[in-house]
Amino acid sequence: MALTDEAIEQIKQMILGGELRPGDRLPREAELSAALGLSRNSLREAVRALALINVLDVRQGDGTYVSSLEPGVMLDAVTFVVDVQRDDSLLEFLEVRRLLEPAATSMATTRMDDAEITALADLLDELGPDPTVEDLVANDQEFHRRIALGSGNSVLASLIESFSGPLHRARVWRGLTQESATTRTLDEHRAIQQAMATRRHDVARAWAEVHVAGVEQWLRSVSADHGGAGPLPPD
């Protein structure tokens, strides 16, 4: 095992064993390297690596702390990975989204209270009869964000949120190029909300899958038209 990897593993074990807890400040570099039996260079590289994935929080002039270790913080690294994917890789992320969002919708149907579900209908009403594509996409993202949070599972909600930004461009491009995209999106959102309002979690789940699958199907068809190349324009 490389010395840096060994340092990472030892710090991880300190966290798992309760020696370091969320919010704790790490011992000074000289003290910690001596305690772990590692060079300061190896320890420094390990701290950098763990800071990149938000396990540690390096505060200049203050010290290094264990992060909150909450799912939303830890999964920021997933967002970075998704952000740098090519357009043709978006299809794989859409496949994952098609697995996750229906499950979150089913869970949210049983866990959100009546006021929260009614607020979803109010959110859709805010768009008016002729929304712009940007307004539609922003509303779409907020609609799905609320449902993901409503699932009551912070890990699931964070995973879904990590896909939201990178898929934004695909949603905008679909709205600009597919004539029925606006009407279809709103109709499907209404169907999801109405199924949730009547607590039919299986129906809400089915509509959520249809909704996400529609975006995936559109992107596949556009990609095929472009010979498999990424179909989306640059930002």
Coordinates of C-alpha atoms in Angstrom, one line a residue:
M1 CA 0.0 0.0 0.0
A2 CA 1.4 3.5 -0.9
L3 CA 2.2 5.6 2.1
T4 CA -0.4 8.2 1.1
D5 CA -3.1 5.5 0.9
E6 CA -2.0 4.2 4.3
A7 CA -2.3 7.7 5.7
I8 CA -5.8 8.0 4.3
E9 CA -6.8 4.6 5.7
Q10 CA -5.5 5.4 9.1
I11 CA -7.4 8.7 9.2
K12 CA -10.5 6.9 8.0
Q13 CA -10.1 4.4 10.9
M14 CA -9.8 7.2 13.4
I15 CA -13.1 8.6 12.1
L16 CA -14.8 5.2 12.1
G17 CA -13.5 4.4 15.6
G18 CA -14.7 7.7 17.0
E19 CA -11.3 9.2 17.7
L20 CA -12.3 11.9 15.3
R21 CA -15.9 13.1 15.0
P22 CA -17.6 15.5 12.7
G23 CA -16.4 19.0 13.5
D24 CA -13.3 17.9 15.4
R25 CA -10.0 19.6 14.7
L26 CA -7.2 17.3 13.6
P27 CA -4.0 17.3 15.7
R28 CA -1.1 19.4 14.4
E29 CA 0.6 17.9 11.4
A30 CA 3.8 17.0 13.4
E31 CA 1.8 15.3 16.2
L32 CA -0.4 13.4 13.9
S33 CA 2.4 12.2 11.6
A34 CA 4.3 10.9 14.6
A35 CA 1.2 9.2 16.0
L36 CA 0.5 7.5 12.7
G37 CA 4.2 6.6 12.1
L38 CA 4.1 8.4 8.7
S39 CA 6.1 11.1 7.1
R40 CA 4.6 14.6 7.1
N41 CA 4.6 14.6 3.3
S42 CA 2.5 11.4 3.2
L43 CA 0.1 12.9 5.7
R44 CA -0.1 16.2 3.8
E45 CA -1.0 14.3 0.6
A46 CA -3.6 12.3 2.5
V47 CA -5.2 15.4 3.9
R48 CA -5.4 17.0 0.4
A49 CA -7.1 13.9 -1.0
L50 CA -9.6 13.7 1.8
A51 CA -10.3 17.5 1.5
L52 CA -11.1 17.0 -2.2
I53 CA -13.9 14.5 -1.3
N54 CA -15.1 16.7 1.6
V55 CA -14.1 14.4 4.4
L56 CA -11.8 17.0 5.8
D57 CA -12.1 20.8 5.8
V58 CA -8.8 22.7 5.6
R59 CA -9.2 26.2 7.0
Q60 CA -6.2 28.4 6.2
G61 CA -4.7 29.8 9.4
D62 CA -7.0 27.8 11.6
G63 CA -6.4 24.1 11.0
T64 CA -7.9 21.0 9.5
Y65 CA -11.3 19.8 10.6
V66 CA -13.5 16.7 10.0
S67 CA -16.4 17.8 7.9
S68 CA -20.0 17.3 8.9
L69 CA -19.9 14.0 6.9
E70 CA -23.5 14.6 5.9
P71 CA -24.6 13.0 2.6
G72 CA -25.1 16.3 0.9
V73 CA -21.6 17.3 1.7
M74 CA -20.0 14.0 0.8
L75 CA -21.8 13.6 -2.4
D76 CA -20.6 16.9 -3.8
A77 CA -17.8 14.9 -5.3
V78 CA -20.4 13.0 -7.3
T79 CA -21.7 16.3 -8.7
F80 CA -18.2 17.1 -9.9
V81 CA -17.9 13.8 -11.6
V82 CA -21.2 14.3 -13.4
D83 CA -20.3 17.9 -14.3
V84 CA -17.3 16.8 -16.3
Q85 CA -19.0 14.0 -18.3
R86 CA -19.4 14.3 -22.1
D87 CA -22.8 14.7 -23.6
D88 CA -22.9 11.1 -24.7
S89 CA -22.4 10.0 -21.1
L90 CA -25.5 11.8 -20.0
L91 CA -27.6 8.8 -21.2
E92 CA -26.0 6.7 -18.5
F93 CA -26.8 9.3 -15.8
L94 CA -30.4 9.5 -17.1
E95 CA -30.7 5.7 -16.7
V96 CA -29.6 6.1 -13.1
R97 CA -32.1 9.0 -12.6
R98 CA -34.8 6.8 -14.1
L99 CA -34.1 4.3 -11.3
L100 CA -33.9 6.8 -8.5
E101 CA -36.6 9.4 -9.1
P102 CA -39.6 7.0 -9.3
A103 CA -38.5 5.4 -6.0
A104 CA -38.1 8.9 -4.4
T105 CA -41.6 9.8 -5.7
S106 CA -43.2 6.7 -4.3
M107 CA -41.6 7.4 -0.9
A108 CA -42.5 11.1 -0.9
T109 CA -46.1 10.2 -1.7
T110 CA -46.4 8.4 1.7
R111 CA -44.2 10.8 3.7
M112 CA -45.0 14.4 2.5
D113 CA -47.9 16.0 4.4
D114 CA -50.9 17.4 2.6
A115 CA -49.7 21.0 2.7
E116 CA -46.4 20.0 1.0
I117 CA -48.1 18.1 -1.7
T118 CA -50.6 21.0 -2.3
A119 CA -47.6 23.3 -2.5
L120 CA -46.4 21.2 -5.5
A121 CA -49.6 22.2 -7.4
D122 CA -49.1 25.8 -6.4
L123 CA -45.6 25.6 -7.8
L124 CA -46.9 24.4 -11.1
D125 CA -49.5 27.1 -11.1
E126 CA -46.8 29.8 -10.8
L127 CA -45.6 29.1 -14.4
G128 CA -48.7 30.5 -16.1
P129 CA -50.0 29.5 -19.5
D130 CA -47.0 30.4 -21.6
P131 CA -43.7 29.9 -19.7
T132 CA -40.3 30.5 -21.1
V133 CA -38.0 27.5 -21.5
E134 CA -35.7 28.8 -18.7
D135 CA -38.7 29.3 -16.4
L136 CA -40.0 25.8 -17.2
V137 CA -36.7 24.2 -16.5
A138 CA -36.2 26.1 -13.2
N139 CA -39.7 25.1 -12.2
D140 CA -39.0 21.5 -13.2
Q141 CA -35.8 21.3 -11.1
E142 CA -37.6 22.8 -8.1
F143 CA -40.5 20.3 -8.5
H144 CA -38.2 17.3 -8.5
R145 CA -36.0 18.8 -5.7
R146 CA -39.0 19.1 -3.4
I147 CA -40.1 15.5 -4.1
A148 CA -36.6 14.2 -3.6
L149 CA -36.4 15.9 -0.2
G150 CA -39.9 14.7 0.6
S151 CA -38.7 11.1 0.3
G152 CA -37.2 11.6 3.7
N153 CA -34.0 9.9 2.6
S154 CA -31.1 12.4 2.6
V155 CA -28.8 10.1 0.7
L156 CA -31.3 9.5 -2.1
A157 CA -32.2 13.2 -2.2
S158 CA -28.5 14.2 -2.5
L159 CA -27.8 11.7 -5.3
I160 CA -30.8 13.0 -7.3
E161 CA -29.6 16.6 -6.7
S162 CA -26.1 15.7 -7.9
F163 CA -27.6 14.9 -11.3
S164 CA -29.8 18.0 -11.5
G165 CA -27.2 20.6 -12.6
P166 CA -25.5 18.6 -15.3
L167 CA -28.8 17.6 -16.8
H168 CA -30.0 21.2 -16.9
R169 CA -28.6 21.8 -20.4
A170 CA -30.3 18.7 -21.8
R171 CA -33.6 19.9 -20.4
V172 CA -33.2 23.4 -21.9
W173 CA -32.2 22.0 -25.3
R174 CA -35.2 19.7 -25.3
G175 CA -37.5 22.6 -24.5
L176 CA -36.0 24.6 -27.4
T177 CA -36.1 21.8 -30.0
Q178 CA -39.0 19.6 -29.1
E179 CA -42.3 21.2 -29.9
S180 CA -44.4 19.4 -27.3
A181 CA -41.9 19.4 -24.5
T182 CA -43.5 22.2 -22.5
T183 CA -47.0 20.8 -22.6
R184 CA -45.8 17.2 -22.0
T185 CA -43.6 18.3 -19.0
L186 CA -46.5 20.2 -17.3
D187 CA -49.0 17.4 -18.0
E188 CA -46.7 14.8 -16.5
H189 CA -45.9 17.0 -13.5
R190 CA -49.7 17.4 -12.9
A191 CA -50.2 13.7 -13.1
I192 CA -47.5 13.1 -10.6
Q193 CA -48.8 15.7 -8.2
Q194 CA -52.4 14.4 -8.5
A195 CA -51.4 10.8 -7.8
M196 CA -49.4 12.0 -4.7
A197 CA -52.4 14.1 -3.5
T198 CA -54.6 10.9 -3.6
R199 CA -51.7 8.9 -1.9
R200 CA -51.5 6.5 -4.8
H201 CA -47.8 5.9 -4.5
D202 CA -47.7 3.2 -7.3
V203 CA -49.3 5.6 -9.8
A204 CA -47.1 8.4 -8.8
R205 CA -44.1 6.2 -9.2
A206 CA -45.3 5.1 -12.7
W207 CA -45.8 8.7 -13.8
A208 CA -42.4 9.6 -12.5
E209 CA -40.8 6.8 -14.6
V210 CA -42.7 7.9 -17.7
H211 CA -41.6 11.5 -17.2
V212 CA -37.9 10.7 -16.8
A213 CA -38.0 8.1 -19.5
G214 CA -39.3 10.7 -21.9
V215 CA -36.2 12.9 -21.5
E216 CA -34.0 9.8 -21.9
Q217 CA -35.8 8.7 -25.1
W218 CA -35.5 12.1 -26.6
L219 CA -31.8 12.3 -25.9
R220 CA -31.3 8.8 -27.4
S221 CA -33.1 9.8 -30.6
V222 CA -31.2 13.1 -30.9
S223 CA -27.9 11.3 -30.3
A224 CA -28.8 8.7 -32.9
D225 CA -29.5 11.5 -35.4
H226 CA -26.0 12.9 -34.7
G227 CA -24.4 9.5 -35.3
G228 CA -23.9 8.9 -31.6
A229 CA -22.1 12.1 -31.0
G230 CA -23.1 14.4 -28.2
P231 CA -26.1 16.3 -29.4
L232 CA -26.1 19.3 -27.1
P233 CA -24.8 22.7 -28.0
P234 CA -22.0 24.2 -25.8
D235 CA -23.0 26.3 -22.8

